[in-house]
């Protein structure tokens, strides 16, 4: 049994943000109250040993749930695999992750869905929820067997990494997915408008002489998909929103009652196109980092609820791939181990976002939207939780990262505010930054 004393509990599901004592037993949250005596705790324990944690100055919240994680297994295990990725997840404060389907082969049938799910269970760290593709082979031509894949355990459908260019295919996907009750996750990027671009089109791309991707390449598909969701009544989730226009379009669609949720990635909230240098590919990501004004619109959208969730879009790549010239390196940033701390340091500490909103957007809302375990510390729920120390600082170094990937912009930098204990179903899986 665990007794966490006088710890700042943030739990949006119970509207809690105050110092509490928390008891955990048998994999579940047993009790949360403002004061507990030793006699009461020992009576509850009934002879079981009690491990007491002094939580003064620390936070406890439901484990983060990441709805956009690339784990690269099967097929690209040199970048990451399900074991290394789910270990990186718990090191970063995530107790559940949704695994994107753009692997080799892509996850477009039930057997592969079950493979990913079983690998996640075998690893035994963060819960791994497979995402299935929308179309066979991610070719955009023929829908997958959605009902069968739901039986196999998919949490959503997505051709992420690629846009579904054909509007009729997207319409059908939204229509058919209704039968499963699962959302379609859309990677909004018009192929022709994006062209062979390498970063967001603007002053910075012009100055560096790098081919630009216009903002409208995203927003035009956001507009299309919102209209299709309205028309079909299907469930739509928009991945990695990055432009001001997209935020405005989502705000208007929500006002009309369209069944849409949207996510934003930490790197789009922290960096902008001006931070990119041609000699460093680490910030080469899709969608590309926008302008400083876009970053402001995204923060405002997250604050007012237009954007529902934060998601990492953890996109691990090898050092050799990222060492290529800017035009040839792959898009993507690895972020599971640094994302929460980066958001704490760059957005919560400066007062741009409340920590309560961060936990709501990264745990409670993902659990609700994708119907997953977690997102709450209500007594009787599974003890998937994080103890966060705002004073703990760590230099981000290759030797301590448990992900196989090193493509993080925080390498060599110190981050402060980190998860120091993580439990999955009441089982301690990370302590003092070491994955157990
Ligand atoms: C992702 C990847 O590497 O799979 N890359 C990226 O830059 N975000 C694909 C994606 O999420 O679109
Ligand atoms: Zn994507």
GROMACS .gro file of C-alpha atoms and ligand atoms in nm:
model
  449
    1UNK     CA    1   0.000   0.000   0.000
    2UNK     CA    2   0.113   0.354  -0.082
    3UNK     CA    3   0.044   0.654   0.140
    4UNK     CA    4   0.122   0.983  -0.035
    5UNK     CA    5   0.107   1.255   0.225
    6UNK     CA    6   0.023   1.620   0.175
    7UNK     CA    7   0.062   1.612  -0.201
    8UNK     CA    8  -0.084   1.864  -0.447
    9UNK     CA    9  -0.342   1.653  -0.633
   10UNK     CA   10  -0.453   1.775  -0.975
   11UNK     CA   11  -0.747   1.574  -1.100
   12UNK     CA   12  -0.978   1.751  -1.344
   13UNK     CA   13  -1.224   1.459  -1.327
   14UNK     CA   14  -1.297   1.554  -0.964
   15UNK     CA   15  -1.219   1.926  -1.004
   16UNK     CA   16  -0.939   1.875  -0.753
   17UNK     CA   17  -0.633   2.097  -0.725
   18UNK     CA   18  -0.531   2.102  -0.361
   19UNK     CA   19  -0.310   1.928  -0.103
   20UNK     CA   20  -0.443   1.583  -0.019
   21UNK     CA   21  -0.343   1.250   0.129
   22UNK     CA   22  -0.378   0.961  -0.117
   23UNK     CA   23  -0.395   0.588  -0.047
   24UNK     CA   24  -0.326   0.333  -0.318
   25UNK     CA   25  -0.389  -0.037  -0.272
   26UNK     CA   26  -0.429  -0.339  -0.495
   27UNK     CA   27  -0.366  -0.142  -0.812
   28UNK     CA   28  -0.636   0.112  -0.739
   29UNK     CA   29  -0.681   0.450  -0.579
   30UNK     CA   30  -0.841   0.368  -0.247
   31UNK     CA   31  -0.899   0.706  -0.088
   32UNK     CA   32  -0.822   1.075  -0.128
   33UNK     CA   33  -0.879   1.308   0.166
   34UNK     CA   34  -0.729   1.616   0.324
   35UNK     CA   35  -0.611   1.438   0.636
   36UNK     CA   36  -0.542   1.082   0.736
   37UNK     CA   37  -0.403   0.959   1.066
   38UNK     CA   38  -0.153   0.680   1.094
   39UNK     CA   39  -0.411   0.468   1.278
   40UNK     CA   40  -0.661   0.506   0.993
   41UNK     CA   41  -0.401   0.412   0.732
   42UNK     CA   42  -0.280   0.108   0.927
   43UNK     CA   43  -0.638  -0.006   0.974
   44UNK     CA   44  -0.693   0.015   0.596
   45UNK     CA   45  -0.367  -0.169   0.529
   46UNK     CA   46  -0.470  -0.471   0.737
   47UNK     CA   47  -0.113  -0.582   0.794
   48UNK     CA   48   0.014  -0.504   0.444
   49UNK     CA   49   0.335  -0.297   0.449
   50UNK     CA   50   0.277   0.075   0.391
   51UNK     CA   51   0.524   0.283   0.190
   52UNK     CA   52   0.492   0.647   0.287
   53UNK     CA   53   0.590   0.932   0.053
   54UNK     CA   54   0.617   1.287   0.175
   55UNK     CA   55   0.456   1.480  -0.108
   56UNK     CA   56   0.512   1.834   0.019
   57UNK     CA   57   0.596   2.060  -0.275
   58UNK     CA   58   0.515   1.790  -0.530
   59UNK     CA   59   0.219   1.716  -0.757
   60UNK     CA   60   0.020   1.399  -0.816
   61UNK     CA   61  -0.199   1.364  -1.124
   62UNK     CA   62  -0.349   1.091  -1.343
   63UNK     CA   63  -0.088   0.956  -1.586
   64UNK     CA   64  -0.063   1.139  -1.915
   65UNK     CA   65  -0.224   0.972  -2.216
   66UNK     CA   66  -0.054   1.039  -2.546
   67UNK     CA   67  -0.283   0.998  -2.845
   68UNK     CA   68  -0.007   1.041  -3.106
   69UNK     CA   69   0.307   0.829  -3.062
   70UNK     CA   70   0.515   0.666  -3.337
   71UNK     CA   71   0.664   0.345  -3.196
   72UNK     CA   72   0.804   0.217  -3.532
   73UNK     CA   73   0.743  -0.153  -3.456
   74UNK     CA   74   0.702  -0.355  -3.672
   75UNK     CA   75   0.967  -0.277  -3.929
   76UNK     CA   76   1.175   0.019  -3.819
   77UNK     CA   77   1.314  -0.100  -3.487
   78UNK     CA   78   1.638   0.087  -3.548
   79UNK     CA   79   1.440   0.406  -3.476
   80UNK     CA   80   1.230   0.274  -3.182
   81UNK     CA   81   1.034  -0.032  -3.077
   82UNK     CA   82   0.735  -0.094  -2.855
   83UNK     CA   83   0.949  -0.182  -2.553
   84UNK     CA   84   1.187   0.116  -2.580
   85UNK     CA   85   0.902   0.353  -2.666
   86UNK     CA   86   0.679   0.243  -2.381
   87UNK     CA   87   0.974   0.272  -2.139
   88UNK     CA   88   1.041   0.623  -2.269
   89UNK     CA   89   0.673   0.693  -2.213
   90UNK     CA   90   0.674   0.611  -1.843
   91UNK     CA   91   0.999   0.799  -1.798
   92UNK     CA   92   0.822   1.103  -1.942
   93UNK     CA   93   0.505   1.071  -1.730
   94UNK     CA   94   0.281   0.881  -1.975
   95UNK     CA   95   0.090   0.577  -1.851
   96UNK     CA   96  -0.085   0.517  -2.185
   97UNK     CA   97   0.009   0.584  -2.546
   98UNK     CA   98  -0.170   0.539  -2.875
   99UNK     CA   99   0.064   0.383  -3.131
  100UNK     CA  100   0.043   0.529  -3.480
  101UNK     CA  101  -0.015   0.292  -3.769
  102UNK     CA  102   0.250   0.410  -4.019
  103UNK     CA  103   0.485   0.121  -3.944
  104UNK     CA  104   0.633  -0.134  -4.189
  105UNK     CA  105   0.400  -0.300  -4.272
  106UNK     CA  106   0.127  -0.053  -4.179
  107UNK     CA  107  -0.132  -0.165  -3.921
  108UNK     CA  108  -0.419  -0.232  -4.160
  109UNK     CA  109  -0.559  -0.565  -4.038
  110UNK     CA  110  -0.665  -0.733  -3.718
  111UNK     CA  111  -0.363  -0.963  -3.684
  112UNK     CA  112  -0.127  -0.666  -3.685
  113UNK     CA  113  -0.347  -0.476  -3.438
  114UNK     CA  114  -0.329  -0.772  -3.203
  115UNK     CA  115   0.048  -0.794  -3.252
  116UNK     CA  116   0.096  -0.433  -3.140
  117UNK     CA  117  -0.139  -0.476  -2.846
  118UNK     CA  118   0.037  -0.794  -2.729
  119UNK     CA  119   0.382  -0.638  -2.765
  120UNK     CA  120   0.261  -0.353  -2.546
  121UNK     CA  121   0.129  -0.594  -2.284
  122UNK     CA  122   0.449  -0.796  -2.295
  123UNK     CA  123   0.657  -0.483  -2.240
  124UNK     CA  124   0.449  -0.401  -1.932
  125UNK     CA  125   0.513  -0.028  -1.908
  126UNK     CA  126   0.271   0.229  -2.050
  127UNK     CA  127  -0.054   0.083  -2.183
  128UNK     CA  128  -0.019   0.063  -2.561
  129UNK     CA  129  -0.334   0.120  -2.766
  130UNK     CA  130  -0.294   0.042  -3.137
  131UNK     CA  131  -0.427   0.279  -3.399
  132UNK     CA  132  -0.526   0.114  -3.726
  133UNK     CA  133  -0.494   0.269  -4.069
  134UNK     CA  134  -0.802   0.404  -4.246
  135UNK     CA  135  -0.710   0.260  -4.585
  136UNK     CA  136  -0.538  -0.062  -4.687
  137UNK     CA  137  -0.163  -0.014  -4.718
  138UNK     CA  138  -0.227   0.356  -4.640
  139UNK     CA  139  -0.282   0.387  -5.013
  140UNK     CA  140  -0.596   0.598  -4.983
  141UNK     CA  141  -0.790   0.365  -5.216
  142UNK     CA  142  -0.980   0.108  -5.012
  143UNK     CA  143  -1.109   0.112  -4.653
  144UNK     CA  144  -0.978  -0.137  -4.396
  145UNK     CA  145  -1.208  -0.386  -4.216
  146UNK     CA  146  -1.297  -0.141  -3.942
  147UNK     CA  147  -1.530  -0.360  -3.735
  148UNK     CA  148  -1.284  -0.651  -3.735
  149UNK     CA  149  -0.998  -0.422  -3.629
  150UNK     CA  150  -1.212  -0.281  -3.351
  151UNK     CA  151  -1.257  -0.638  -3.224
  152UNK     CA  152  -0.878  -0.663  -3.228
  153UNK     CA  153  -0.851  -0.357  -3.005
  154UNK     CA  154  -0.787  -0.041  -3.209
  155UNK     CA  155  -0.854   0.289  -3.036
  156UNK     CA  156  -0.893   0.492  -3.358
  157UNK     CA  157  -0.819   0.489  -3.730
  158UNK     CA  158  -0.558   0.706  -3.900
  159UNK     CA  159  -0.342   0.721  -4.211
  160UNK     CA  160  -0.119   0.967  -4.019
  161UNK     CA  161   0.203   1.050  -4.195
  162UNK     CA  162  -0.008   1.082  -4.509
  163UNK     CA  163  -0.320   1.282  -4.586
  164UNK     CA  164  -0.629   1.111  -4.730
  165UNK     CA  165  -0.632   1.312  -5.050
  166UNK     CA  166  -0.958   1.177  -5.190
  167UNK     CA  167  -1.252   1.358  -5.026
  168UNK     CA  168  -1.493   1.075  -5.105
  169UNK     CA  169  -1.260   0.828  -4.929
  170UNK     CA  170  -1.252   1.054  -4.623
  171UNK     CA  171  -1.631   1.088  -4.631
  172UNK     CA  172  -1.671   0.710  -4.645
  173UNK     CA  173  -1.422   0.664  -4.362
  174UNK     CA  174  -1.614   0.901  -4.134
  175UNK     CA  175  -1.942   0.733  -4.230
  176UNK     CA  176  -1.821   0.374  -4.174
  177UNK     CA  177  -1.627   0.454  -3.856
  178UNK     CA  178  -1.958   0.560  -3.700
  179UNK     CA  179  -2.049   0.191  -3.683
  180UNK     CA  180  -1.748   0.134  -3.458
  181UNK     CA  181  -1.792   0.447  -3.247
  182UNK     CA  182  -1.422   0.527  -3.301
  183UNK     CA  183  -1.276   0.856  -3.427
  184UNK     CA  184  -1.088   0.908  -3.753
  185UNK     CA  185  -0.761   1.090  -3.683
  186UNK     CA  186  -0.674   1.318  -3.972
  187UNK     CA  187  -0.325   1.428  -4.075
  188UNK     CA  188  -0.431   1.745  -4.258
  189UNK     CA  189  -0.190   1.824  -4.538
  190UNK     CA  190  -0.286   1.887  -4.898
  191UNK     CA  191  -0.020   1.702  -5.096
  192UNK     CA  192  -0.012   1.940  -5.391
  193UNK     CA  193  -0.009   2.257  -5.183
  194UNK     CA  194   0.264   2.119  -4.955
  195UNK     CA  195   0.468   2.017  -5.260
  196UNK     CA  196   0.828   1.937  -5.182
  197UNK     CA  197   0.839   2.194  -4.900
  198UNK     CA  198   1.079   2.154  -4.607
  199UNK     CA  199   0.958   2.413  -4.356
  200UNK     CA  200   0.675   2.664  -4.323
  201UNK     CA  201   0.669   2.916  -4.607
  202UNK     CA  202   0.744   3.264  -4.475
  203UNK     CA  203   1.020   3.514  -4.404
  204UNK     CA  204   1.239   3.252  -4.236
  205UNK     CA  205   1.214   3.000  -4.523
  206UNK     CA  206   1.288   3.274  -4.776
  207UNK     CA  207   1.589   3.394  -4.580
  208UNK     CA  208   1.732   3.042  -4.565
  209UNK     CA  209   1.641   2.958  -4.922
  210UNK     CA  210   1.448   2.649  -4.815
  211UNK     CA  211   1.136   2.543  -5.008
  212UNK     CA  212   0.828   2.645  -4.812
  213UNK     CA  213   0.503   2.468  -4.718
  214UNK     CA  214   0.221   2.724  -4.709
  215UNK     CA  215  -0.004   2.733  -4.401
  216UNK     CA  216  -0.305   2.678  -4.628
  217UNK     CA  217  -0.176   2.326  -4.709
  218UNK     CA  218  -0.304   2.232  -4.363
  219UNK     CA  219  -0.603   2.460  -4.324
  220UNK     CA  220  -0.766   2.367  -4.653
  221UNK     CA  221  -0.789   2.003  -4.540
  222UNK     CA  222  -0.901   2.106  -4.190
  223UNK     CA  223  -1.190   2.293  -4.357
  224UNK     CA  224  -1.271   1.996  -4.581
  225UNK     CA  225  -1.267   1.744  -4.297
  226UNK     CA  226  -1.481   1.963  -4.071
  227UNK     CA  227  -1.741   1.987  -4.347
  228UNK     CA  228  -1.730   1.611  -4.402
  229UNK     CA  229  -1.766   1.546  -4.028
  230UNK     CA  230  -2.065   1.778  -4.019
  231UNK     CA  231  -2.221   1.611  -4.323
  232UNK     CA  232  -2.172   1.254  -4.199
  233UNK     CA  233  -2.206   1.304  -3.823
  234UNK     CA  234  -1.881   1.104  -3.789
  235UNK     CA  235  -1.621   1.147  -3.514
  236UNK     CA  236  -1.320   1.346  -3.626
  237UNK     CA  237  -0.992   1.408  -3.444
  238UNK     CA  238  -0.745   1.650  -3.601
  239UNK     CA  239  -0.378   1.567  -3.541
  240UNK     CA  240  -0.102   1.825  -3.483
  241UNK     CA  241  -0.287   2.151  -3.557
  242UNK     CA  242  -0.035   2.423  -3.640
  243UNK     CA  243  -0.194   2.726  -3.807
  244UNK     CA  244  -0.404   3.023  -3.696
  245UNK     CA  245  -0.663   2.953  -3.968
  246UNK     CA  246  -0.705   2.592  -3.851
  247UNK     CA  247  -0.778   2.711  -3.496
  248UNK     CA  248  -1.040   2.956  -3.628
  249UNK     CA  249  -1.203   2.689  -3.846
  250UNK     CA  250  -1.225   2.445  -3.552
  251UNK     CA  251  -1.369   2.715  -3.326
  252UNK     CA  252  -1.646   2.784  -3.579
  253UNK     CA  253  -1.720   2.414  -3.637
  254UNK     CA  254  -1.747   2.349  -3.264
  255UNK     CA  255  -1.991   2.636  -3.229
  256UNK     CA  256  -2.205   2.453  -3.486
  257UNK     CA  257  -2.184   2.128  -3.290
  258UNK     CA  258  -1.954   1.927  -3.519
  259UNK     CA  259  -1.815   1.616  -3.340
  260UNK     CA  260  -1.451   1.721  -3.361
  261UNK     CA  261  -1.154   1.725  -3.126
  262UNK     CA  262  -0.806   1.856  -3.201
  263UNK     CA  263  -0.456   1.816  -3.066
  264UNK     CA  264  -0.148   2.038  -3.059
  265UNK     CA  265   0.212   1.922  -3.016
  266UNK     CA  266   0.443   2.075  -2.753
  267UNK     CA  267   0.696   2.179  -3.020
  268UNK     CA  268   0.433   2.394  -3.192
  269UNK     CA  269   0.359   2.564  -2.860
  270UNK     CA  270   0.725   2.628  -2.779
  271UNK     CA  271   0.916   2.685  -3.104
  272UNK     CA  272   0.849   2.872  -3.429
  273UNK     CA  273   0.996   2.883  -3.781
  274UNK     CA  274   1.257   3.140  -3.676
  275UNK     CA  275   1.419   2.881  -3.448
  276UNK     CA  276   1.514   2.663  -3.745
  277UNK     CA  277   1.870   2.668  -3.877
  278UNK     CA  278   1.972   2.499  -4.199
  279UNK     CA  279   2.258   2.315  -4.029
  280UNK     CA  280   2.036   2.143  -3.773
  281UNK     CA  281   1.751   1.914  -3.880
  282UNK     CA  282   1.616   1.851  -3.529
  283UNK     CA  283   1.329   2.100  -3.577
  284UNK     CA  284   1.239   1.965  -3.920
  285UNK     CA  285   0.894   1.832  -3.848
  286UNK     CA  286   0.558   1.779  -4.011
  287UNK     CA  287   0.349   1.988  -3.997
  288UNK     CA  288   0.629   2.246  -4.002
  289UNK     CA  289   0.676   2.492  -3.717
  290UNK     CA  290   0.463   2.800  -3.787
  291UNK     CA  291   0.512   3.170  -3.724
  292UNK     CA  292   0.528   3.328  -3.379
  293UNK     CA  293   0.170   3.448  -3.439
  294UNK     CA  294   0.057   3.090  -3.507
  295UNK     CA  295   0.218   2.981  -3.182
  296UNK     CA  296   0.013   3.246  -2.997
  297UNK     CA  297  -0.308   3.134  -3.170
  298UNK     CA  298  -0.238   2.772  -3.070
  299UNK     CA  299  -0.179   2.863  -2.706
  300UNK     CA  300  -0.498   3.070  -2.705
  301UNK     CA  301  -0.688   2.782  -2.872
  302UNK     CA  302  -0.565   2.539  -2.609
  303UNK     CA  303  -0.658   2.779  -2.329
  304UNK     CA  304  -1.013   2.838  -2.451
  305UNK     CA  305  -1.082   2.470  -2.533
  306UNK     CA  306  -1.090   2.503  -2.913
  307UNK     CA  307  -0.791   2.268  -2.906
  308UNK     CA  308  -0.881   1.982  -2.676
  309UNK     CA  309  -0.559   1.792  -2.625
  310UNK     CA  310  -0.182   1.803  -2.616
  311UNK     CA  311  -0.009   1.510  -2.788
  312UNK     CA  312   0.362   1.456  -2.847
  313UNK     CA  313   0.371   1.322  -3.206
  314UNK     CA  314   0.684   1.145  -3.077
  315UNK     CA  315   0.858   1.073  -3.410
  316UNK     CA  316   1.185   0.889  -3.344
  317UNK     CA  317   1.450   0.871  -3.617
  318UNK     CA  318   1.810   0.745  -3.621
  319UNK     CA  319   2.103   0.980  -3.580
  320UNK     CA  320   2.227   0.885  -3.925
  321UNK     CA  321   1.896   0.988  -4.083
  322UNK     CA  322   1.882   1.316  -3.897
  323UNK     CA  323   2.248   1.385  -3.985
  324UNK     CA  324   2.160   1.413  -4.354
  325UNK     CA  325   2.137   1.754  -4.524
  326UNK     CA  326   1.821   1.949  -4.436
  327UNK     CA  327   1.642   1.859  -4.759
  328UNK     CA  328   1.704   1.485  -4.715
  329UNK     CA  329   1.652   1.431  -4.341
  330UNK     CA  330   1.316   1.285  -4.231
  331UNK     CA  331   1.049   1.496  -4.062
  332UNK     CA  332   0.995   1.439  -3.690
  333UNK     CA  333   1.091   1.519  -3.331
  334UNK     CA  334   1.131   1.259  -3.053
  335UNK     CA  335   0.966   1.393  -2.742
  336UNK     CA  336   0.819   1.138  -2.500
  337UNK     CA  337   1.087   1.194  -2.236
  338UNK     CA  338   1.103   1.572  -2.253
  339UNK     CA  339   0.754   1.691  -2.353
  340UNK     CA  340   0.593   1.733  -2.011
  341UNK     CA  341   0.895   1.907  -1.864
  342UNK     CA  342   0.924   2.136  -2.168
  343UNK     CA  343   0.559   2.234  -2.136
  344UNK     CA  344   0.601   2.294  -1.764
  345UNK     CA  345   0.908   2.510  -1.814
  346UNK     CA  346   0.805   2.703  -2.126
  347UNK     CA  347   0.430   2.743  -2.070
  348UNK     CA  348   0.321   2.670  -1.713
  349UNK     CA  349   0.600   2.848  -1.523
  350UNK     CA  350   0.571   3.170  -1.731
  351UNK     CA  351   0.194   3.168  -1.664
  352UNK     CA  352   0.083   3.099  -2.023
  353UNK     CA  353  -0.108   2.779  -1.934
  354UNK     CA  354  -0.236   2.647  -1.603
  355UNK     CA  355  -0.107   2.309  -1.491
  356UNK     CA  356  -0.471   2.205  -1.441
  357UNK     CA  357  -0.540   2.274  -1.810
  358UNK     CA  358  -0.231   2.078  -1.912
  359UNK     CA  359  -0.343   1.771  -1.714
  360UNK     CA  360  -0.697   1.800  -1.847
  361UNK     CA  361  -0.571   1.824  -2.207
  362UNK     CA  362  -0.313   1.547  -2.176
  363UNK     CA  363  -0.494   1.293  -1.959
  364UNK     CA  364  -0.862   1.349  -1.883
  365UNK     CA  365  -0.979   1.455  -2.232
  366UNK     CA  366  -0.781   1.187  -2.425
  367UNK     CA  367  -0.928   0.917  -2.196
  368UNK     CA  368  -1.278   1.044  -2.258
  369UNK     CA  369  -1.247   1.097  -2.635
  370UNK     CA  370  -1.083   0.760  -2.708
  371UNK     CA  371  -1.262   0.570  -2.433
  372UNK     CA  372  -0.943   0.459  -2.256
  373UNK     CA  373  -0.861   0.359  -1.903
  374UNK     CA  374  -0.718   0.638  -1.688
  375UNK     CA  375  -0.749   1.014  -1.688
  376UNK     CA  376  -0.886   1.016  -1.333
  377UNK     CA  377  -0.783   0.943  -0.976
  378UNK     CA  378  -1.133   0.883  -0.844
  379UNK     CA  379  -1.135   0.615  -0.572
  380UNK     CA  380  -1.186   0.277  -0.736
  381UNK     CA  381  -1.006   0.369  -1.058
  382UNK     CA  382  -0.682   0.211  -1.173
  383UNK     CA  383  -0.379   0.377  -1.010
  384UNK     CA  384  -0.218   0.509  -1.330
  385UNK     CA  385  -0.049   0.814  -1.189
  386UNK     CA  386   0.248   1.046  -1.183
  387UNK     CA  387   0.437   1.215  -0.902
  388UNK     CA  388   0.590   1.533  -1.040
  389UNK     CA  389   0.871   1.728  -0.876
  390UNK     CA  390   0.880   2.092  -0.996
  391UNK     CA  391   1.232   2.136  -0.855
  392UNK     CA  392   1.394   1.829  -1.007
  393UNK     CA  393   1.633   1.935  -1.284
  394UNK     CA  394   1.813   1.714  -1.531
  395UNK     CA  395   2.048   1.760  -1.822
  396UNK     CA  396   1.904   1.582  -2.127
  397UNK     CA  397   2.186   1.350  -2.237
  398UNK     CA  398   2.207   1.056  -2.478
  399UNK     CA  399   2.322   0.827  -2.196
  400UNK     CA  400   2.010   0.876  -1.985
  401UNK     CA  401   1.744   0.870  -2.259
  402UNK     CA  402   1.570   0.533  -2.273
  403UNK     CA  403   1.418   0.599  -2.614
  404UNK     CA  404   1.639   0.476  -2.899
  405UNK     CA  405   1.606   0.818  -3.058
  406UNK     CA  406   1.817   1.126  -2.995
  407UNK     CA  407   1.631   1.370  -3.219
  408UNK     CA  408   1.519   1.608  -2.946
  409UNK     CA  409   1.584   1.983  -2.947
  410UNK     CA  410   1.653   1.962  -2.571
  411UNK     CA  411   1.966   1.748  -2.604
  412UNK     CA  412   2.245   1.907  -2.400
  413UNK     CA  413   1.996   2.137  -2.226
  414UNK     CA  414   1.871   2.125  -1.870
  415UNK     CA  415   1.501   2.077  -1.808
  416UNK     CA  416   1.346   2.143  -1.470
  417UNK     CA  417   1.018   1.999  -1.348
  418UNK     CA  418   1.008   1.623  -1.408
  419UNK     CA  419   0.809   1.312  -1.320
  420UNK     CA  420   0.998   1.129  -1.044
  421UNK     CA  421   0.758   0.842  -0.975
  422UNK     CA  422   0.516   0.676  -1.215
  423UNK     CA  423   0.268   0.396  -1.145
  424UNK     CA  424   0.076   0.182  -1.392
  425UNK     CA  425  -0.212  -0.005  -1.227
  426UNK     CA  426  -0.054   0.071  -0.890
  427UNK     CA  427   0.278  -0.084  -0.995
  428UNK     CA  428   0.577   0.148  -0.967
  429UNK     CA  429   0.745   0.161  -1.311
  430UNK     CA  430   0.970   0.464  -1.272
  431UNK     CA  431   1.147   0.598  -0.965
  432UNK     CA  432   1.386   0.893  -0.944
  433UNK     CA  433   1.404   0.908  -1.325
  434UNK     CA  434   1.503   0.541  -1.356
  435UNK     CA  435   1.268   0.306  -1.538
  436UNK     CA  436   1.225  -0.005  -1.325
  437LIG     C1  437   0.579   1.158  -3.840
  437LIG     C2  438   0.664   1.033  -3.857
  437LIG     O1  439   0.788   1.045  -3.856
  437LIG     O2  440   0.610   0.924  -3.866
  437LIG     N1  441   0.662   1.271  -3.869
  437LIG     C3  442   0.641   1.399  -3.831
  437LIG     O3  443   0.719   1.487  -3.868
  437LIG     N2  444   0.539   1.432  -3.756
  437LIG     C4  445   0.457   1.151  -3.924
  437LIG     C5  446   0.343   1.239  -3.880
  437LIG     O4  447   0.305   1.242  -3.762
  437LIG     O5  448   0.283   1.304  -3.965
  438LIG    ZN1  449   0.095   1.343  -3.897
   0.00000   0.00000   0.00000
